[in-house]
Tab-separated table of C-alpha atoms in Angstrom:
chain	number	residue	atom	x	y	z
A	1	UNK	CA	15.031	19.871	-127.849
A	2	UNK	CA	13.923	18.955	-124.414
A	3	UNK	CA	13.823	21.504	-121.679
A	4	UNK	CA	16.050	20.883	-118.385
A	5	UNK	CA	15.793	22.668	-115.185
A	6	UNK	CA	17.128	25.902	-116.665
A	7	UNK	CA	15.029	26.353	-119.196
A	8	UNK	CA	12.681	29.219	-118.859
A	9	UNK	CA	8.969	28.839	-119.994
A	10	UNK	CA	9.302	31.043	-123.035
A	11	UNK	CA	12.137	28.608	-124.198
A	12	UNK	CA	9.627	25.871	-123.528
A	13	UNK	CA	6.928	27.050	-125.058
A	14	UNK	CA	7.870	29.513	-127.972
A	15	UNK	CA	4.236	30.923	-128.286
A	16	UNK	CA	3.569	31.793	-124.496
A	17	UNK	CA	4.608	35.327	-125.378
A	18	UNK	CA	2.053	35.501	-127.842
A	19	UNK	CA	-0.608	33.861	-126.205
A	20	UNK	CA	0.173	36.109	-122.814
A	21	UNK	CA	0.329	39.291	-125.141
A	22	UNK	CA	-3.184	38.468	-127.092
A	23	UNK	CA	-5.056	36.341	-125.706
A	24	UNK	CA	-5.765	37.741	-122.117
A	25	UNK	CA	-9.171	38.458	-121.268
A	26	UNK	CA	-10.162	41.443	-123.397
A	27	UNK	CA	-7.621	41.708	-125.875
A	28	UNK	CA	-8.956	39.035	-128.703
A	29	UNK	CA	-12.486	40.699	-128.379
A	30	UNK	CA	-11.020	44.021	-128.864
A	31	UNK	CA	-8.947	43.374	-131.352
A	32	UNK	CA	-11.669	41.316	-133.516
A	33	UNK	CA	-13.849	44.170	-133.155
A	34	UNK	CA	-11.567	46.662	-134.364
A	35	UNK	CA	-10.351	44.310	-137.236
A	36	UNK	CA	-13.965	43.187	-138.012
A	37	UNK	CA	-15.518	46.769	-137.674
A	38	UNK	CA	-12.612	49.055	-138.829
A	39	UNK	CA	-12.004	52.363	-136.653
A	40	UNK	CA	-14.188	53.083	-133.698
A	41	UNK	CA	-14.648	55.275	-130.751
A	42	UNK	CA	-14.326	54.154	-126.932
A	43	UNK	CA	-18.383	54.094	-126.893
A	44	UNK	CA	-18.738	52.063	-130.123
A	45	UNK	CA	-16.336	49.281	-128.709
A	46	UNK	CA	-17.820	49.456	-125.083
A	47	UNK	CA	-21.274	48.645	-127.146
A	48	UNK	CA	-19.892	45.749	-129.194
A	49	UNK	CA	-18.240	43.859	-126.500
A	50	UNK	CA	-20.583	44.606	-124.119
A	51	UNK	CA	-19.971	43.134	-120.397
A	52	UNK	CA	-16.763	45.128	-120.359
A	53	UNK	CA	-16.114	48.271	-117.738
A	54	UNK	CA	-14.984	51.142	-118.806
A	55	UNK	CA	-12.042	50.971	-116.827
A	56	UNK	CA	-10.897	47.426	-117.995
A	57	UNK	CA	-11.181	48.829	-122.035
A	58	UNK	CA	-9.241	52.234	-120.701
A	59	UNK	CA	-6.709	49.564	-119.467
A	60	UNK	CA	-6.519	47.226	-122.405
A	61	UNK	CA	-6.365	50.102	-124.920
A	62	UNK	CA	-3.591	51.386	-123.623
A	63	UNK	CA	-1.850	48.196	-123.385
A	64	UNK	CA	-2.342	47.384	-126.480
A	65	UNK	CA	-1.304	50.604	-128.400
A	66	UNK	CA	1.726	50.235	-125.739
A	67	UNK	CA	2.462	46.648	-127.676
A	68	UNK	CA	1.738	48.533	-131.210
A	69	UNK	CA	-1.884	46.257	-131.967
A	70	UNK	CA	-3.968	49.306	-132.289
A	71	UNK	CA	-3.220	53.123	-132.969
A	72	UNK	CA	-5.054	55.717	-130.888
A	73	UNK	CA	-5.855	59.108	-132.698
A	74	UNK	CA	-6.891	61.976	-130.566
A	75	UNK	CA	-8.932	64.771	-132.506
A	76	UNK	CA	-9.039	68.448	-131.315
A	77	UNK	CA	-12.240	68.939	-131.415
A	78	UNK	CA	-15.272	70.544	-129.117
A	79	UNK	CA	-16.207	67.597	-127.643
A	80	UNK	CA	-12.693	66.138	-128.104
A	81	UNK	CA	-12.907	62.873	-129.980
A	82	UNK	CA	-10.856	59.671	-129.703
A	83	UNK	CA	-10.785	56.705	-132.067
A	84	UNK	CA	-9.165	53.438	-132.237
A	85	UNK	CA	-7.943	51.491	-135.180
A	86	UNK	CA	-5.758	48.206	-135.483
A	87	UNK	CA	-2.332	48.911	-136.471
A	88	UNK	CA	-0.891	47.091	-139.350
A	89	UNK	CA	0.776	44.720	-136.518
A	90	UNK	CA	-2.495	43.895	-135.146
A	91	UNK	CA	-4.085	43.446	-138.295
A	92	UNK	CA	-1.158	40.599	-138.946
A	93	UNK	CA	-2.663	38.251	-136.244
A	94	UNK	CA	-6.195	37.899	-138.752
A	95	UNK	CA	-4.866	34.605	-139.894
A	96	UNK	CA	-4.523	33.313	-136.757
A	97	UNK	CA	-7.936	34.832	-135.621
A	98	UNK	CA	-9.600	32.979	-138.536
A	99	UNK	CA	-7.732	29.718	-138.123
A	100	UNK	CA	-8.921	29.536	-134.500
A	101	UNK	CA	-12.915	30.650	-135.714
A	102	UNK	CA	-12.637	27.734	-138.151
A	103	UNK	CA	-10.694	25.262	-135.450
A	104	UNK	CA	-13.859	26.674	-133.286
A	105	UNK	CA	-16.569	25.758	-135.682
A	106	UNK	CA	-15.405	22.248	-136.306
A	107	UNK	CA	-14.308	21.308	-132.779
A	108	UNK	CA	-16.080	22.742	-130.261
A	109	UNK	CA	-19.269	20.813	-130.374
A	110	UNK	CA	-16.716	17.653	-129.899
A	111	UNK	CA	-15.030	19.702	-126.868
A	112	UNK	CA	-18.568	20.010	-125.354
A	113	UNK	CA	-19.550	16.043	-125.653
A	114	UNK	CA	-15.736	15.707	-124.382
A	115	UNK	CA	-17.098	17.344	-121.513
A	116	UNK	CA	-20.829	15.889	-121.137
A	117	UNK	CA	-19.195	12.798	-121.030
A	118	UNK	CA	-16.501	13.301	-118.601
A	119	UNK	CA	-19.280	15.262	-116.361
A	120	UNK	CA	-21.111	12.376	-116.554
A	121	UNK	CA	-18.519	9.999	-115.569
A	122	UNK	CA	-18.330	7.719	-119.044
């Protein structure tokens, strides 16, 4: 189907909303960490991801909870404890991440070669 002038970007590329949802700057590392290592507290996620700020991690976790990709469990104890876990909906992305990891292993060296060739003017 060819896009015309009235076609929205979402209609032109049906995966665009998924890319926006899943592949924003910090979403992928958060989902990957929760899928690979299971339920975690905020500090554990922060350590695993490394360079993310607490403010940004809080924002992304809230958005992922809103989107239904993670669950947040509050434990009313002293001190209070909050844990994050990937939801079934978030876990359904695991095959996509596995495919991308396989593609990355097989093709990132080729991408680097292409960049080097381009940058050197060859």
